[in-house]
Tab-separated table of C-alpha atoms in Angstrom:
chain	number	residue	atom	x	y	z
A	1	PRO	CA	51.017	15.174	24.876
A	2	ILE	CA	50.460	18.414	22.997
A	3	LEU	CA	47.980	18.074	20.083
A	4	VAL	CA	48.766	20.205	17.055
A	5	ARG	CA	45.997	20.802	14.509
A	6	THR	CA	47.390	20.843	10.969
A	7	ASP	CA	46.050	22.794	8.006
A	8	ARG	CA	44.601	19.533	6.699
A	9	ASP	CA	42.644	19.074	9.897
A	10	VAL	CA	41.258	22.604	9.681
A	11	ALA	CA	40.356	22.167	6.038
A	12	GLY	CA	38.628	18.893	6.795
A	13	LEU	CA	36.553	20.482	9.529
A	14	ALA	CA	35.623	23.369	7.268
A	15	GLU	CA	34.389	21.022	4.552
A	16	GLU	CA	31.981	19.164	6.855
A	17	PRO	CA	28.428	20.261	6.119
A	18	ALA	CA	26.686	21.917	9.033
A	19	THR	CA	23.647	20.091	10.405
A	20	PRO	CA	20.618	22.178	9.417
A	21	LYS	CA	18.390	23.281	12.256
A	22	PRO	CA	14.706	22.400	11.998
A	23	ALA	CA	12.631	25.272	10.709
A	24	ALA	CA	10.810	27.142	13.434
A	25	VAL	CA	7.085	26.490	13.511
A	26	LYS	CA	4.744	29.310	14.459
A	27	PRO	CA	1.930	28.520	16.909
A	28	ARG	CA	-1.606	28.789	15.563
A	29	TYR	CA	-4.735	29.693	17.517
A	30	ASP	CA	-8.430	29.304	16.777
A	31	GLY	CA	-11.462	30.222	18.865
A	32	ARG	CA	-15.184	30.115	18.108
A	33	LEU	CA	-18.419	30.823	19.957
A	34	ARG	CA	-21.797	29.668	18.648
A	35	LEU	CA	-25.034	30.792	20.336
A	36	GLN	CA	-28.334	28.988	19.803
A	37	TYR	CA	-31.712	30.179	21.099
A	38	ASP	CA	-34.628	27.720	21.256
A	39	TYR	CA	-38.237	28.715	21.886
A	40	ARG	CA	-41.167	26.302	21.930
A	41	THR	CA	-44.830	26.761	22.793
A	42	GLN	CA	-47.902	24.553	22.803
A	43	GLY	CA	-51.082	25.565	24.572
A	44	ASP	CA	-50.160	26.928	27.996
A	45	ALA	CA	-46.738	25.300	27.983
A	46	LYS	CA	-43.650	27.150	26.826
A	47	ASP	CA	-39.915	26.615	26.977
A	48	SER	CA	-37.088	29.040	26.285
A	49	ASP	CA	-33.416	27.979	26.317
A	50	LEU	CA	-30.039	29.394	25.371
A	51	TYR	CA	-27.152	27.126	24.334
A	52	SER	CA	-23.542	28.260	24.031
A	53	TYR	CA	-20.932	26.186	22.206
A	54	VAL	CA	-17.307	27.152	22.837
A	55	TYR	CA	-14.378	25.845	20.773
A	56	TRP	CA	-10.757	26.822	21.405
A	57	GLY	CA	-7.526	25.290	20.195
A	58	THR	CA	-3.860	26.032	19.747
A	59	TRP	CA	-1.478	24.095	17.551
A	60	ASN	CA	2.304	23.900	17.116
A	61	GLN	CA	3.276	24.979	20.616
A	62	TRP	CA	6.773	23.983	21.803
A	63	ASN	CA	8.103	24.446	18.263
A	64	GLY	CA	5.515	22.209	16.646
A	65	GLY	CA	5.321	19.564	19.358
A	66	LEU	CA	2.136	20.279	21.306
A	67	ASP	CA	-1.529	20.923	20.502
A	68	LEU	CA	-4.246	21.832	23.003
A	69	TYR	CA	-8.003	21.701	22.424
A	70	LEU	CA	-11.149	22.522	24.406
A	71	SER	CA	-14.847	22.363	23.515
A	72	LEU	CA	-17.798	23.089	25.815
A	73	ARG	CA	-21.577	23.108	25.712
A	74	LEU	CA	-23.282	25.489	28.149
A	75	HIS	CA	-27.041	25.553	28.722
A	76	THR	CA	-29.214	28.226	30.333
A	77	ASP	CA	-32.914	27.635	30.991
A	78	LEU	CA	-34.174	31.201	30.495
A	79	ASP	CA	-37.684	30.795	31.923
A	80	GLY	CA	-37.028	28.006	34.420
A	81	SER	CA	-39.803	25.890	32.937
A	82	SER	CA	-37.768	22.693	32.651
A	83	SER	CA	-36.268	22.736	36.138
A	84	SER	CA	-39.485	23.841	37.857
A	85	SER	CA	-41.748	21.335	36.130
A	86	SER	CA	-41.312	18.083	38.022
A	87	SER	CA	-44.588	16.678	36.730
A	88	SER	CA	-44.257	13.975	34.116
A	89	ASN	CA	-47.156	15.675	32.277
A	90	TYR	CA	-45.029	18.716	31.431
A	91	THR	CA	-45.078	18.975	27.629
A	92	TYR	CA	-41.348	19.465	27.097
A	93	ARG	CA	-39.954	17.310	29.883
A	94	SER	CA	-37.093	15.125	28.636
A	95	VAL	CA	-34.230	12.966	29.862
A	96	ASP	CA	-32.113	16.130	30.184
A	97	ASP	CA	-34.408	17.261	33.017
A	98	ALA	CA	-33.784	14.138	35.094
A	99	HIS	CA	-32.032	14.383	38.450
A	100	GLY	CA	-28.244	14.295	38.278
A	101	VAL	CA	-27.918	15.105	34.567
A	102	VAL	CA	-24.926	17.361	33.822
A	103	ASP	CA	-26.195	20.490	32.098
A	104	ASN	CA	-22.913	22.289	31.309
A	105	ARG	CA	-20.695	19.794	29.522
A	106	VAL	CA	-17.023	19.521	28.673
A	107	LEU	CA	-17.077	17.777	25.306
A	108	GLN	CA	-13.316	17.603	24.691
A	109	LEU	CA	-10.279	18.721	26.683
A	110	TYR	CA	-6.947	17.218	25.683
A	111	ALA	CA	-3.260	17.792	25.108
A	112	ASP	CA	-1.653	16.235	22.021
A	113	ALA	CA	2.149	15.807	22.075
A	114	HIS	CA	3.987	14.786	18.884
A	115	ASP	CA	7.068	15.312	16.787
A	116	GLN	CA	6.928	17.687	13.811
A	117	ALA	CA	6.504	14.840	11.320
A	118	ARG	CA	3.757	13.294	13.501
A	119	THR	CA	5.373	9.878	13.372
A	120	VAL	CA	4.733	9.526	17.112
A	121	ARG	CA	1.747	11.126	18.823
A	122	VAL	CA	0.256	10.824	22.315
A	123	ARG	CA	-3.075	12.427	23.222
A	124	GLY	CA	-4.318	12.572	26.808
A	125	GLY	CA	-7.584	13.892	28.231
A	126	ARG	CA	-11.240	13.881	27.192
A	127	GLN	CA	-11.467	12.907	23.540
A	128	TYR	CA	-13.302	10.961	20.858
A	129	ILE	CA	-11.577	7.802	19.570
A	130	GLU	CA	-12.399	8.111	15.877
A	131	ALA	CA	-11.114	4.671	14.881
A	132	ALA	CA	-13.299	3.026	17.553
A	133	ASP	CA	-16.626	4.384	16.306
A	134	TYR	CA	-16.033	7.693	18.118
A	135	LEU	CA	-16.000	6.293	21.646
A	136	HIS	CA	-16.033	9.204	24.107
A	137	LEU	CA	-13.353	8.670	26.756
A	138	ASP	CA	-11.310	10.271	29.480
A	139	GLY	CA	-8.056	8.525	28.690
A	140	VAL	CA	-4.918	8.216	26.588
A	141	GLN	CA	-4.372	7.401	22.920
A	142	ALA	CA	-0.946	6.706	21.398
A	143	LEU	CA	-0.372	6.609	17.627
A	144	LEU	CA	2.690	5.510	15.645
A	145	PHE	CA	3.269	6.244	11.934
A	146	GLU	CA	-0.416	7.167	11.499
A	147	ASN	CA	0.285	8.849	8.128
A	148	GLY	CA	2.752	6.249	6.914
A	149	ARG	CA	2.382	3.142	4.801
A	150	LEU	CA	1.781	1.080	7.956
A	151	GLY	CA	1.034	2.305	11.464
A	152	GLY	CA	-0.928	1.594	14.594
A	153	ALA	CA	-2.581	2.981	17.696
A	154	VAL	CA	-3.658	1.912	21.176
A	155	TYR	CA	-6.080	3.605	23.567
A	156	ALA	CA	-7.514	3.123	27.054
A	157	GLY	CA	-9.743	5.130	29.344
A	158	ARG	CA	-13.022	5.605	31.155
A	159	PRO	CA	-16.191	6.303	29.140
A	160	VAL	CA	-17.870	9.711	29.417
A	161	SER	CA	-21.519	10.043	30.444
A	162	TYR	CA	-23.532	13.149	31.338
A	163	TYR	CA	-26.510	11.130	32.580
A	164	THR	CA	-25.257	8.544	35.053
A	165	SER	CA	-22.125	7.293	36.767
A	166	VAL	CA	-19.661	5.235	34.721
A	167	SER	CA	-17.042	4.919	37.440
A	168	GLU	CA	-16.918	1.131	37.074
A	169	GLU	CA	-16.721	1.128	33.274
A	170	ARG	CA	-13.670	1.229	31.044
A	171	ALA	CA	-12.740	0.804	27.404
A	172	TYR	CA	-9.547	-0.047	25.544
A	173	GLY	CA	-8.431	-1.243	22.141
A	174	ALA	CA	-5.908	-1.198	19.314
A	175	THR	CA	-5.891	-0.158	15.662
A	176	LEU	CA	-3.835	-1.321	12.699
A	177	MET	CA	-3.801	1.349	9.987
A	178	GLY	CA	-2.165	1.628	6.611
A	179	ARG	CA	-2.223	2.616	2.960
A	180	PRO	CA	-2.253	-0.670	1.057
A	181	TRP	CA	-2.543	1.043	-2.327
A	182	GLU	CA	-2.600	4.529	-3.808
A	183	ASP	CA	-5.151	7.016	-2.450
A	184	ASN	CA	-6.469	4.510	0.088
A	185	ARG	CA	-6.494	4.501	3.882
A	186	THR	CA	-7.716	1.427	5.760
A	187	GLU	CA	-8.046	0.812	9.509
A	188	LEU	CA	-8.874	-2.330	11.473
A	189	THR	CA	-9.792	-1.713	15.117
A	190	HIS	CA	-10.495	-4.107	17.975
A	191	SER	CA	-12.307	-2.541	20.938
A	192	GLU	CA	-13.391	-3.861	24.311
A	193	TYR	CA	-15.915	-2.050	26.485
A	194	GLU	CA	-16.376	-3.280	30.033
A	195	GLY	CA	-19.709	-2.127	31.425
A	196	GLN	CA	-21.817	-2.887	34.462
A	197	ASN	CA	-23.643	-5.657	32.576
A	198	GLY	CA	-20.676	-7.321	30.909
A	199	THR	CA	-18.100	-6.779	28.182
A	200	ASP	CA	-18.718	-6.008	24.522
A	201	ARG	CA	-16.076	-6.717	21.883
A	202	ASN	CA	-16.226	-4.845	18.618
A	203	GLU	CA	-14.200	-5.269	15.414
A	204	LEU	CA	-14.471	-2.415	12.919
A	205	LEU	CA	-13.046	-2.297	9.384
A	206	ASP	CA	-12.968	1.218	7.891
A	207	SER	CA	-11.636	1.918	4.388
A	208	ARG	CA	-11.549	5.286	2.586
A	209	GLN	CA	-10.716	5.653	-1.084
A	210	GLU	CA	-10.087	8.712	-3.247
A	211	LEU	CA	-11.542	7.816	-6.649
A	212	THR	CA	-10.900	11.101	-8.496
A	213	ASP	CA	-10.046	14.672	-7.559
A	214	THR	CA	-13.733	15.283	-6.805
A	215	THR	CA	-15.099	11.929	-5.595
A	216	ARG	CA	-14.507	9.857	-2.459
A	217	ALA	CA	-15.874	6.560	-1.180
A	218	ARG	CA	-15.940	5.037	2.291
A	219	GLY	CA	-16.875	1.533	3.387
A	220	GLN	CA	-17.299	0.150	6.906
A	221	ALA	CA	-18.145	-3.232	8.420
A	222	SER	CA	-18.470	-4.160	12.081
A	223	LEU	CA	-18.848	-7.262	14.267
A	224	LEU	CA	-20.153	-7.049	17.824
A	225	ASN	CA	-19.393	-10.008	20.097
A	226	GLY	CA	-18.785	-12.096	16.981
A	227	ASP	CA	-22.153	-11.238	15.384
A	228	PHE	CA	-22.844	-8.962	12.439
A	229	ARG	CA	-23.469	-5.407	13.638
A	230	MET	CA	-23.469	-3.246	10.522
A	231	ALA	CA	-22.078	-2.584	7.051
A	232	ARG	CA	-22.254	0.688	5.176
A	233	LEU	CA	-21.056	2.349	1.979
A	234	ASP	CA	-20.926	6.121	1.434
A	235	GLY	CA	-20.050	8.227	-1.594
A	236	TYR	CA	-19.084	11.896	-1.746
A	237	TYR	CA	-18.794	14.324	-4.659
A	238	PHE	CA	-17.243	17.777	-4.276
A	239	GLY	CA	-17.782	19.899	-7.369
A	240	PRO	CA	-15.044	22.193	-8.684
A	241	GLY	CA	-15.177	25.621	-7.074
A	242	GLY	CA	-17.137	24.339	-4.084
A	243	LYS	CA	-20.519	25.096	-5.650
A	244	THR	CA	-21.940	21.551	-5.582
A	245	ASP	CA	-21.661	18.778	-3.001
A	246	VAL	CA	-23.451	15.413	-3.145
A	247	TYR	CA	-23.601	12.772	-0.369
A	248	VAL	CA	-25.214	9.374	-0.881
A	249	GLY	CA	-25.020	6.230	1.196
A	250	GLY	CA	-26.657	3.139	2.551
A	251	SER	CA	-26.226	0.792	5.494
A	252	ARG	CA	-27.453	-2.520	6.844
A	253	TRP	CA	-27.832	-3.000	10.602
A	254	GLY	CA	-28.100	-6.421	12.190
A	255	GLU	CA	-29.835	-7.768	15.271
A	256	PHE	CA	-27.861	-7.558	18.520
A	257	ASP	CA	-28.483	-7.175	22.232
A	258	ALA	CA	-25.421	-5.366	23.548
A	259	GLU	CA	-26.048	-4.154	27.072
A	260	THR	CA	-23.337	-1.481	27.304
A	261	ARG	CA	-24.099	2.198	26.758
A	262	ALA	CA	-21.649	2.571	23.893
A	263	TYR	CA	-23.411	0.186	21.519
A	264	SER	CA	-26.987	0.042	22.833
A	265	PRO	CA	-27.720	2.929	25.225
A	266	PHE	CA	-31.492	2.277	25.313
A	267	TYR	CA	-31.317	-1.491	25.758
A	268	SER	CA	-33.036	-1.459	29.152
A	269	ALA	CA	-36.041	0.373	27.677
A	270	LEU	CA	-36.229	-0.876	24.085
A	271	GLY	CA	-34.621	-4.315	24.239
A	272	GLU	CA	-32.414	-5.758	21.511
A	273	GLN	CA	-32.000	-3.921	18.241
A	274	LYS	CA	-33.932	-5.332	15.288
A	275	PRO	CA	-32.410	-5.462	11.799
A	276	TYR	CA	-33.111	-2.711	9.287
A	277	TRP	CA	-31.837	-0.919	6.160
A	278	TYR	CA	-31.020	2.773	6.036
A	279	GLY	CA	-30.209	5.039	3.083
A	280	TYR	CA	-29.751	8.737	2.479
A	281	ALA	CA	-28.995	11.325	-0.223
A	282	ARG	CA	-28.258	15.025	0.083
A	283	LEU	CA	-27.412	17.728	-2.456
A	284	THR	CA	-25.892	21.091	-1.519
A	285	GLN	CA	-25.986	23.636	-4.331
A	286	GLN	CA	-24.801	27.236	-4.402
A	287	ILE	CA	-27.578	29.401	-5.827
A	288	VAL	CA	-25.676	32.692	-5.739
A	289	PRO	CA	-22.418	33.528	-3.951
A	290	GLY	CA	-23.045	33.143	-0.212
A	291	VAL	CA	-26.385	31.345	-0.559
A	292	ARG	CA	-26.715	27.541	-0.640
A	293	LEU	CA	-29.781	25.326	-0.954
A	294	ALA	CA	-29.624	21.739	0.365
A	295	PRO	CA	-32.456	19.226	-0.169
A	296	GLY	CA	-32.112	15.769	1.365
A	297	VAL	CA	-33.972	12.522	1.940
A	298	SER	CA	-33.401	9.485	4.154
A	299	ARG	CA	-35.263	6.183	4.473
A	300	ARG	CA	-35.299	3.540	7.202
A	301	GLU	CA	-36.774	0.176	6.245
A	302	ALA	CA	-37.338	-2.241	9.126
A	303	ASP	CA	-37.442	-5.991	8.555
A	304	GLY	CA	-40.706	-7.883	9.035
A	305	ALA	CA	-44.321	-6.857	9.314
A	306	ASP	CA	-44.441	-6.693	13.134
A	307	GLN	CA	-43.118	-3.154	13.496
A	308	ASP	CA	-43.453	-1.324	16.800
A	309	PHE	CA	-42.277	1.931	18.394
A	310	SER	CA	-38.665	0.734	18.503
A	311	ASN	CA	-38.561	-0.945	15.085
A	312	ARG	CA	-40.379	0.929	12.351
A	313	SER	CA	-40.016	2.198	8.810
A	314	TYR	CA	-40.110	5.893	7.982
A	315	THR	CA	-38.927	8.510	5.485
A	316	ASP	CA	-37.478	11.905	6.381
A	317	TYR	CA	-37.252	14.909	4.063
A	318	ALA	CA	-35.148	17.995	4.728
A	319	LEU	CA	-34.581	21.337	3.024
A	320	SER	CA	-31.995	23.846	4.253
A	321	LEU	CA	-31.234	27.366	3.085
A	322	THR	CA	-27.866	28.716	4.252
A	323	TYR	CA	-26.526	32.251	3.970
A	324	GLU	CA	-22.903	33.058	4.797
């Protein structure tokens, strides 16, 4: 049959609203290089090192659907003192001078694919899993509705180590995240870390609350293998105009004997962790435009009178002057 389009058909087609095309998103690039020179001397011993930190990222490739990120730490021993001093009596010998330690390190290298609204996101490569206490993994993380009222994430991969092989270790977990009330973001994460000496299971509750335009609060609590690991509460104040910042917080750490590197990396040398309290406060104040002064104090209070090299009380004081 021959189809004849009437004027009514044409008018109807003309009245249909056209589907708007998504706005084009321009790619964004950022690169930074930070150089740090360290020189130390004591008696006849000296040590001179140069560290280079490289950061490079691009966002919104493929019309807003792909981000790429790379960060490196490069180290050059300028006088060869560390590598040439095999004696254990060398003043500045450290674990970084041990055989097999990776000197030039890839910190992060990942690709992050997502839609423009970031309702679905998949990140693959070397990365930190923020919701899992910043586990450092070569793996994959998938997130769904991370900025919505209720969302979730799963991750899996192999832990990263610059000191020894972790070929037999792996980690995986899942996060439930949401915004149960206004100006709040809460995450509950279950993690499992399979190491050479067994498996550790960690549950972490992390809640962040905006109190006012200038104040924030954050609370965390964690269980490790069913036992209390830690609880902490932090407060932040950001003064109008960026001239004054204040950070205060405190935490309680329990007794546990995790044998995996992620939760107790020095277990073989120091044994189980003993309980202690920790608190800190820091003020950053602009003195004149471009110059900031930042005094700070922190205190660690170990339980019991039988303190030793791995369980002791101390107070640290700091004072920084920054010019930009």
